[in-house]
PDB file of C-alpha atoms in Angstrom:
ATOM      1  CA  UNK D   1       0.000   0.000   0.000  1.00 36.00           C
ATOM      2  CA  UNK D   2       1.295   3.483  -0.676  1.00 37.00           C
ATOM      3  CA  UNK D   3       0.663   4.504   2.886  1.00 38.00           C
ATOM      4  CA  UNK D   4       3.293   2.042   3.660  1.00 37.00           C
ATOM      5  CA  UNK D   5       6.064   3.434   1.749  1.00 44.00           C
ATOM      6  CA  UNK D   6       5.373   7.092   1.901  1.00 45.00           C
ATOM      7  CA  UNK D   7       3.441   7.918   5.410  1.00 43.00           C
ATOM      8  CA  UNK D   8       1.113  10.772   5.133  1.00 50.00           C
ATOM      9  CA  UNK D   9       1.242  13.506   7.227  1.00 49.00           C
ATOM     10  CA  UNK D  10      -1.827  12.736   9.062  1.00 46.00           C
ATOM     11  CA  UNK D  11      -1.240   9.091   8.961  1.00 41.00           C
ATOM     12  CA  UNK D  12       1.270   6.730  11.142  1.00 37.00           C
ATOM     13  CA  UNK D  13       1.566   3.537   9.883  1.00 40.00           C
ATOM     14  CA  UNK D  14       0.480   0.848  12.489  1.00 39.00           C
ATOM     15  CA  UNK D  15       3.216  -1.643  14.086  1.00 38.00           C
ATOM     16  CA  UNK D  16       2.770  -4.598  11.763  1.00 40.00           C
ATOM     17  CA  UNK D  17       3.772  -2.674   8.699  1.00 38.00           C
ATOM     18  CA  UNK D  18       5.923  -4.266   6.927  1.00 41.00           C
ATOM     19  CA  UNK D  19       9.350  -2.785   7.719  1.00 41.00           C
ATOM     20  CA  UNK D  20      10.999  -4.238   4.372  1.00 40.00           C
ATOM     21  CA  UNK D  21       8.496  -2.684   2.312  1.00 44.00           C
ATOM     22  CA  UNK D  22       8.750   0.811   4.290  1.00 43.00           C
ATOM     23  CA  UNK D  23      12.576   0.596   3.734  1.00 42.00           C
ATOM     24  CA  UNK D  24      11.925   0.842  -0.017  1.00 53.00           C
ATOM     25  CA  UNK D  25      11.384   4.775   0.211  1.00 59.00           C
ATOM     26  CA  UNK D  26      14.352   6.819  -1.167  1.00 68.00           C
ATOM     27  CA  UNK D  27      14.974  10.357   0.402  1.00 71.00           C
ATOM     28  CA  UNK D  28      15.874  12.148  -3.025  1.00 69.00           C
ATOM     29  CA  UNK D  29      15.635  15.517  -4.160  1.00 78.00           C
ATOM     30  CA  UNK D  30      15.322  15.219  -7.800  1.00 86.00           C
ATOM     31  CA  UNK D  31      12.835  18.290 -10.104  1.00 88.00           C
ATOM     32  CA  UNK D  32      10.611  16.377 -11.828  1.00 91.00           C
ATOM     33  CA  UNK D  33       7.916  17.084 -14.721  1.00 93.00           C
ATOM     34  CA  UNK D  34       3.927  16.519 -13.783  1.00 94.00           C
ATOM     35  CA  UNK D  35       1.578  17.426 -16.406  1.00 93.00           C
ATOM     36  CA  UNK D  36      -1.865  17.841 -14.972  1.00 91.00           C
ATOM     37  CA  UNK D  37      -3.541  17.649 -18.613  1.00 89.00           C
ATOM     38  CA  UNK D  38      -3.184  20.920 -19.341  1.00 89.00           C
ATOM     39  CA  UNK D  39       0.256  22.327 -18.389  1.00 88.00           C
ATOM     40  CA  UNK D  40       3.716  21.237 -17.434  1.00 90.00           C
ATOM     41  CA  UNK D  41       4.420  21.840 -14.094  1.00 91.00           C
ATOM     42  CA  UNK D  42       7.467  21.121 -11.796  1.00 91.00           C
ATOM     43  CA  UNK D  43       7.790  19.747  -8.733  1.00 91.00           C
ATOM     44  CA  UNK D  44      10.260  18.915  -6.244  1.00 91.00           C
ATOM     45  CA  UNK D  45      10.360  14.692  -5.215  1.00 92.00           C
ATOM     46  CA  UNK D  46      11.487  14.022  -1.333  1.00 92.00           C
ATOM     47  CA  UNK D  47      11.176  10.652  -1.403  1.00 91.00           C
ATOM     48  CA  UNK D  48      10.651   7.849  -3.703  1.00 92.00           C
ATOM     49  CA  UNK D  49       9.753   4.419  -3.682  1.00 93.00           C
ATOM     50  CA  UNK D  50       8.179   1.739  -6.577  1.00 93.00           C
ATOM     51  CA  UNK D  51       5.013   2.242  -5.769  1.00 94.00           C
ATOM     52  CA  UNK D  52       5.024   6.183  -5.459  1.00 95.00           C
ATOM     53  CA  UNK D  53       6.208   9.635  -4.378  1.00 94.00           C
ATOM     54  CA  UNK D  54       6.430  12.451  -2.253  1.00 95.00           C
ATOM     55  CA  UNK D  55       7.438  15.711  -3.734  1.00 95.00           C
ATOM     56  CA  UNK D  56       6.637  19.304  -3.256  1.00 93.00           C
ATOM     57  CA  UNK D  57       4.776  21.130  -5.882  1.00 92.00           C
ATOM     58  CA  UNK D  58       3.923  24.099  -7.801  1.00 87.00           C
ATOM     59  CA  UNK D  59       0.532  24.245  -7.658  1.00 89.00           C
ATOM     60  CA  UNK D  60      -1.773  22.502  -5.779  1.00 91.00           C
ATOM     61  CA  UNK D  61      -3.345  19.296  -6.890  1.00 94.00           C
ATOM     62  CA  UNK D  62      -6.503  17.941  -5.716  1.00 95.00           C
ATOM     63  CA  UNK D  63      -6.864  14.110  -3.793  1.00 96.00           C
ATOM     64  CA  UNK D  64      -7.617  11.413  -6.541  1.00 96.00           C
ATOM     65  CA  UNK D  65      -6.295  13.918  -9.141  1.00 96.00           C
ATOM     66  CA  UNK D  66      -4.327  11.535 -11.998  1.00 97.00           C
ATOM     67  CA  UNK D  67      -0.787  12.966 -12.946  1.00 97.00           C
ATOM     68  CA  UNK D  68       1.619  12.280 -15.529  1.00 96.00           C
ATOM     69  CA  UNK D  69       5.038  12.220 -13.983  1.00 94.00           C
ATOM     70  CA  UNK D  70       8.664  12.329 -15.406  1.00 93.00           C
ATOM     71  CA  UNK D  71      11.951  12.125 -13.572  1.00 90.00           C
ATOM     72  CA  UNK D  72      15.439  11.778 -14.185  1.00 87.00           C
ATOM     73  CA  UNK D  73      15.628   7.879 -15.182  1.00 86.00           C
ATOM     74  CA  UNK D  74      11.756   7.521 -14.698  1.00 86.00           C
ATOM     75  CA  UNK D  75      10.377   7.922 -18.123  1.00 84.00           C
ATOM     76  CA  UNK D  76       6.645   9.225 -18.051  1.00 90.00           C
ATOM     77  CA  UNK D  77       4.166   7.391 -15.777  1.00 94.00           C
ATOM     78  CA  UNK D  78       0.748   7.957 -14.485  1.00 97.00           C
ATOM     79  CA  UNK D  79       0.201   8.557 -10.637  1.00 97.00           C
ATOM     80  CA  UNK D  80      -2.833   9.112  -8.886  1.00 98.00           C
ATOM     81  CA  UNK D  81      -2.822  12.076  -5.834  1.00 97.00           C
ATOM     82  CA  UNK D  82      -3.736  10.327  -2.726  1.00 97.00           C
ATOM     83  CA  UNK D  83      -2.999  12.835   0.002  1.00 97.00           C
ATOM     84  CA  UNK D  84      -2.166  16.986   0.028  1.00 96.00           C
ATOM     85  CA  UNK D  85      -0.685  18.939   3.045  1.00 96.00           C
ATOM     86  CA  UNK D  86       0.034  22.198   1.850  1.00 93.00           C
ATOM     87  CA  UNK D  87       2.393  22.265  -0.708  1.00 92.00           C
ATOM     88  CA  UNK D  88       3.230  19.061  -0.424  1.00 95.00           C
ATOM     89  CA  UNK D  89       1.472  16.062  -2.144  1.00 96.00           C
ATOM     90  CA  UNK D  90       1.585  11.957  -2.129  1.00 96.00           C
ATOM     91  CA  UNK D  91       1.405  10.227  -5.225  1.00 96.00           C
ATOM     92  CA  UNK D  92       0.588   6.797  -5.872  1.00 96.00           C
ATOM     93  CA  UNK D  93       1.780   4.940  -9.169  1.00 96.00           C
ATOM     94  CA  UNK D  94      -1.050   3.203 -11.110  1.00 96.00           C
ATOM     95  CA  UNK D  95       2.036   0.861 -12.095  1.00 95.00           C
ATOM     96  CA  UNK D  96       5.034  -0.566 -10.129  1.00 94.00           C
ATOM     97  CA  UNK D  97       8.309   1.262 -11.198  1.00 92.00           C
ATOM     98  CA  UNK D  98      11.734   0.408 -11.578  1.00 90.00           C
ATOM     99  CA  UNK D  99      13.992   2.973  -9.888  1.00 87.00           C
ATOM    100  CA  UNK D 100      17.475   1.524 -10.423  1.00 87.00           C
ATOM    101  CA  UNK D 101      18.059   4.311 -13.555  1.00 85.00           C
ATOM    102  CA  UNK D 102      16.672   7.074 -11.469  1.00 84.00           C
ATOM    103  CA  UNK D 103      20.309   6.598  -9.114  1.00 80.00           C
ATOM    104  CA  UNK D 104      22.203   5.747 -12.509  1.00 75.00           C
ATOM    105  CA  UNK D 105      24.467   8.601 -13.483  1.00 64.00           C
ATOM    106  CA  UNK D 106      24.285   7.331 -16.951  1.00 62.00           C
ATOM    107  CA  UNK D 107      21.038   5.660 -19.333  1.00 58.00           C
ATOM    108  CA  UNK D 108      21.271   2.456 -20.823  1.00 62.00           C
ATOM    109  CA  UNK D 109      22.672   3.960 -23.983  1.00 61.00           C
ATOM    110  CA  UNK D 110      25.649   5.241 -22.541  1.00 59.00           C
ATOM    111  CA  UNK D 111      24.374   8.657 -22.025  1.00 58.00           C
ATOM    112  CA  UNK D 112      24.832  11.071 -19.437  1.00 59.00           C
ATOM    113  CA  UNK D 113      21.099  10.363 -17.423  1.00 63.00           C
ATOM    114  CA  UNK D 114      19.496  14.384 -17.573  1.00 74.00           C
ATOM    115  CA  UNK D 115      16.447  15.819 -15.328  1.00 80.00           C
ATOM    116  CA  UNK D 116      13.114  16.429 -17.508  1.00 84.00           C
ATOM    117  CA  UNK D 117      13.274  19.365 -20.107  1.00 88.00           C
ATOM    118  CA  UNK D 118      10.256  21.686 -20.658  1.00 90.00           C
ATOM    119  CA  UNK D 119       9.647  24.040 -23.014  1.00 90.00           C
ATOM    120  CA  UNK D 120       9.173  27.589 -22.853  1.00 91.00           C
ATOM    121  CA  UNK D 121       9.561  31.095 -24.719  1.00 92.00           C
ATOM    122  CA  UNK D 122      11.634  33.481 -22.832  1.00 92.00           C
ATOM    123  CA  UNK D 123      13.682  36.585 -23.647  1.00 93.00           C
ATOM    124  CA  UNK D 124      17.612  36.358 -22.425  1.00 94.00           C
ATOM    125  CA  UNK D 125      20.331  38.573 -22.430  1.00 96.00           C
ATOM    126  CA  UNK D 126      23.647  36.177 -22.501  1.00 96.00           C
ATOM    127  CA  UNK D 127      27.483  37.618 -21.946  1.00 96.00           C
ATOM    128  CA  UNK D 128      30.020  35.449 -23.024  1.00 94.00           C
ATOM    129  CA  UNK D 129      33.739  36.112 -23.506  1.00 87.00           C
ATOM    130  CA  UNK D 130      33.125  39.998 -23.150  1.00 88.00           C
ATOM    131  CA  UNK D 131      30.094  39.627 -25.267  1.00 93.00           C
ATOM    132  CA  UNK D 132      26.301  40.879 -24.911  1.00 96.00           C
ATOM    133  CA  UNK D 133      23.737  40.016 -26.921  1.00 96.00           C
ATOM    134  CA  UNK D 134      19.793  38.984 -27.112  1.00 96.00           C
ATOM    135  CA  UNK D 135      18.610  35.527 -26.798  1.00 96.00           C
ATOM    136  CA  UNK D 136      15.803  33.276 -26.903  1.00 96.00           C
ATOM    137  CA  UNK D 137      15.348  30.189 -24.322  1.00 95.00           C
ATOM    138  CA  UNK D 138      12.907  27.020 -26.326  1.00 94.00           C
ATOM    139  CA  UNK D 139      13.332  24.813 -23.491  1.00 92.00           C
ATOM    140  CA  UNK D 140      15.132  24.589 -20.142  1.00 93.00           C
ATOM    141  CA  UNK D 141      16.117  22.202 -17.150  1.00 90.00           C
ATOM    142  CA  UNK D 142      17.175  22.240 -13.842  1.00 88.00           C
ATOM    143  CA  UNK D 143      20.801  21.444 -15.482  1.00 89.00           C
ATOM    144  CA  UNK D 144      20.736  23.754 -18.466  1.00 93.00           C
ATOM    145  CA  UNK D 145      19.175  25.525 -21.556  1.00 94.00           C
ATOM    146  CA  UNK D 146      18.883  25.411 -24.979  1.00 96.00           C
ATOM    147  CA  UNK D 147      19.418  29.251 -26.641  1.00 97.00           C
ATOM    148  CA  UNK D 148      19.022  30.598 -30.089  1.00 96.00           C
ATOM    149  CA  UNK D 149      20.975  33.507 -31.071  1.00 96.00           C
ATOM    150  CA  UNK D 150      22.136  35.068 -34.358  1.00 94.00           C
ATOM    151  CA  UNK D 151      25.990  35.386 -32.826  1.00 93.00           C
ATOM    152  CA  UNK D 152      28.461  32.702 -32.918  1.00 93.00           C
ATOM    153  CA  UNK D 153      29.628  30.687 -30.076  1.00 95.00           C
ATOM    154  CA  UNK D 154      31.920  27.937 -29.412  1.00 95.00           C
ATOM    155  CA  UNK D 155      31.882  25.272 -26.982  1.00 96.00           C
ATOM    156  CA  UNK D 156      33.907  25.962 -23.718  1.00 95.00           C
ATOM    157  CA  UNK D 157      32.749  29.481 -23.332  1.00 95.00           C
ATOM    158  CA  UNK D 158      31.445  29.717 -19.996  1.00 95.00           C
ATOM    159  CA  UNK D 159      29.514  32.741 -19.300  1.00 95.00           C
ATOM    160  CA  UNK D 160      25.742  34.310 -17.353  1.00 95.00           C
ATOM    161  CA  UNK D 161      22.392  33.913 -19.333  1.00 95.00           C
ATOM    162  CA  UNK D 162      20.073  36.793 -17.660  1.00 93.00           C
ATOM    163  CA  UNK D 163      16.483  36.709 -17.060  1.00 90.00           C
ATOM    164  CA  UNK D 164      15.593  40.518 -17.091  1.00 83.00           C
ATOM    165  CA  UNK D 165      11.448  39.719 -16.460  1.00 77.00           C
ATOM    166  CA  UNK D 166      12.144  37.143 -13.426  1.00 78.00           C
ATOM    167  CA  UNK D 167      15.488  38.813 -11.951  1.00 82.00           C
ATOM    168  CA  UNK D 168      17.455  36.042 -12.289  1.00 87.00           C
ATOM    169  CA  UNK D 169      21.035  35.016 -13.309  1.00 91.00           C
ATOM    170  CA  UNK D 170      22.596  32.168 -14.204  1.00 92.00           C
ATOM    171  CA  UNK D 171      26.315  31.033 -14.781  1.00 95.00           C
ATOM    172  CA  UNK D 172      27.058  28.254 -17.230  1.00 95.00           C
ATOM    173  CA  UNK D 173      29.059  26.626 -20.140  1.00 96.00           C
ATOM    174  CA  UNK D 174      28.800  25.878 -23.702  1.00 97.00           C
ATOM    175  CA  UNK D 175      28.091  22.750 -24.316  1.00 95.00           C
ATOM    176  CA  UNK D 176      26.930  22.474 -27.761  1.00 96.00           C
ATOM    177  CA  UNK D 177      26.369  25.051 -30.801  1.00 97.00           C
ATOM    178  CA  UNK D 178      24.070  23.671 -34.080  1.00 96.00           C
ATOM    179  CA  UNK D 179      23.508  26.446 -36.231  1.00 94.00           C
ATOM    180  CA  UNK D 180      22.212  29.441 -34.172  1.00 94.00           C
ATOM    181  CA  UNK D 181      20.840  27.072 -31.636  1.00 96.00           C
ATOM    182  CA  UNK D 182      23.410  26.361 -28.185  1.00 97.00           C
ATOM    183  CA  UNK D 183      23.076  24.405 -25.221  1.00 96.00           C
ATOM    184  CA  UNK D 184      24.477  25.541 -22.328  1.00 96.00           C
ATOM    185  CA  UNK D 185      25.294  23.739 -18.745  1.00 94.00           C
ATOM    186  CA  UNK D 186      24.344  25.529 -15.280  1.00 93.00           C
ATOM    187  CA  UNK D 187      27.299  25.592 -12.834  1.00 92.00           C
ATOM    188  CA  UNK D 188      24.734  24.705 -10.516  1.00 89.00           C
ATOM    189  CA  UNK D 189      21.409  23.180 -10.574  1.00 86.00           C
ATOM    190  CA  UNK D 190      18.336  25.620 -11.010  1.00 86.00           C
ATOM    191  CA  UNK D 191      15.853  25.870  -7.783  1.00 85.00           C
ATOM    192  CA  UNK D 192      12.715  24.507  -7.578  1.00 83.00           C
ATOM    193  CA  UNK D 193      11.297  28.236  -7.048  1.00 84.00           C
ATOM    194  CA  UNK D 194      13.381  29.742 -10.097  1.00 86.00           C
ATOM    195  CA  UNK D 195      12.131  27.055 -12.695  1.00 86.00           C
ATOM    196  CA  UNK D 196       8.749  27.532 -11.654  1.00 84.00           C
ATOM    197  CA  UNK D 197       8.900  30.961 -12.306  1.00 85.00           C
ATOM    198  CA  UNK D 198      10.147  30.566 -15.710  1.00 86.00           C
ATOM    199  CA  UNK D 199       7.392  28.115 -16.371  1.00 84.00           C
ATOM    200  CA  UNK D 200       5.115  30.473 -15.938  1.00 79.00           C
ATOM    201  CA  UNK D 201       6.381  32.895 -17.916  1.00 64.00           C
TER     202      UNK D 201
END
């Protein structure tokens, strides 16, 4: 039962739980993607287990609500909402999950294992090597962005992409460049409370 992995707030579990299946839950902190049928949304996931999750969210879903769910290593899954305690929310998978590739650094392809990307539209201002110049983000994750830009860059450059509507300033490198589309890497991850402001525009 999902109350045995991931307690609710209001809820202890009772003595004769079984302790192996309790000791299934992960603590994590890993952003995530739920899409409530309409939007994108991110969320924040405390802990994890097969059968569901904890996380702290965006918005606030209502009990019995169905979710669509993506993490890092979880590819998209539906989850059902079976408690809410503020901002905070328990989620219960309609299907068991396997969560070894979720603590993978890499996928089974070989590839570096990213967080969920979601796309947006946002103005950016981006200096790089004594550069400024106007930018648009298409898409963005807690680890990085994807630009477009009618100036050249290279790979390597590190530099700050700024966020003149939401105040906010990131460092990063250059990771890729494909025609006047780069990629670039955050230095450090993106907050919960930063991404969701970008979300919504």
């Amino acid at each position: 039962m999902f109350y045995q992995t991931i307690p609710s707030p209001q809820t202890v579990p009772s003595a004769n739980v079984d302790r192996r299946e309790a000791a299934r839950a992960s603590t994590v902190l890993l952003i995530g993607k739920v899409n409530d049928g309409m939007n994108d949304n991110a969320c924040l996931v405390l802990n994890l287990s097969e059968y569901g999750l904890m996380a702290r969210m965006s918005f606030t879903p209502a009990v019995g609500q169905a979710l669509e769910i993506e993490l890092r290593g979880l590819p998209r899954c539906t989850a059902h909402v079976r408690w809410v305690n503020g901002m905070k929310a328990g989620m219960q998978f309609v299907e068991k999950q396997n969560l070894e590739p979720v603590f993978c650094q890499t996928s089974d392809d070989g590839q570096i294992a990213r967080a969920p990307r979601f796309d947006v539209t946002l103005d950016a201002v981006v200096r790089l090597s004594g550069r400024q110049f106007k930018a648009k983000i298409s898409n963005i994750s807690p680890g990085g962005v994807r630009l477009e830009a009618n100036v050249a860059v290279e790979p390597g450059q590190t530099g700050q992409i700024l966020l003149p509507g939401h105040q906010i300033c990131l460092f990063g490198t250059v990771r890729w460049v494909e025609g006047n589309a780069f990629g670039m890497h955050f230095s450090t991850p993106l907050p919960l409370g930063n991404l969701r402001d970008c979300l919504e525009g």
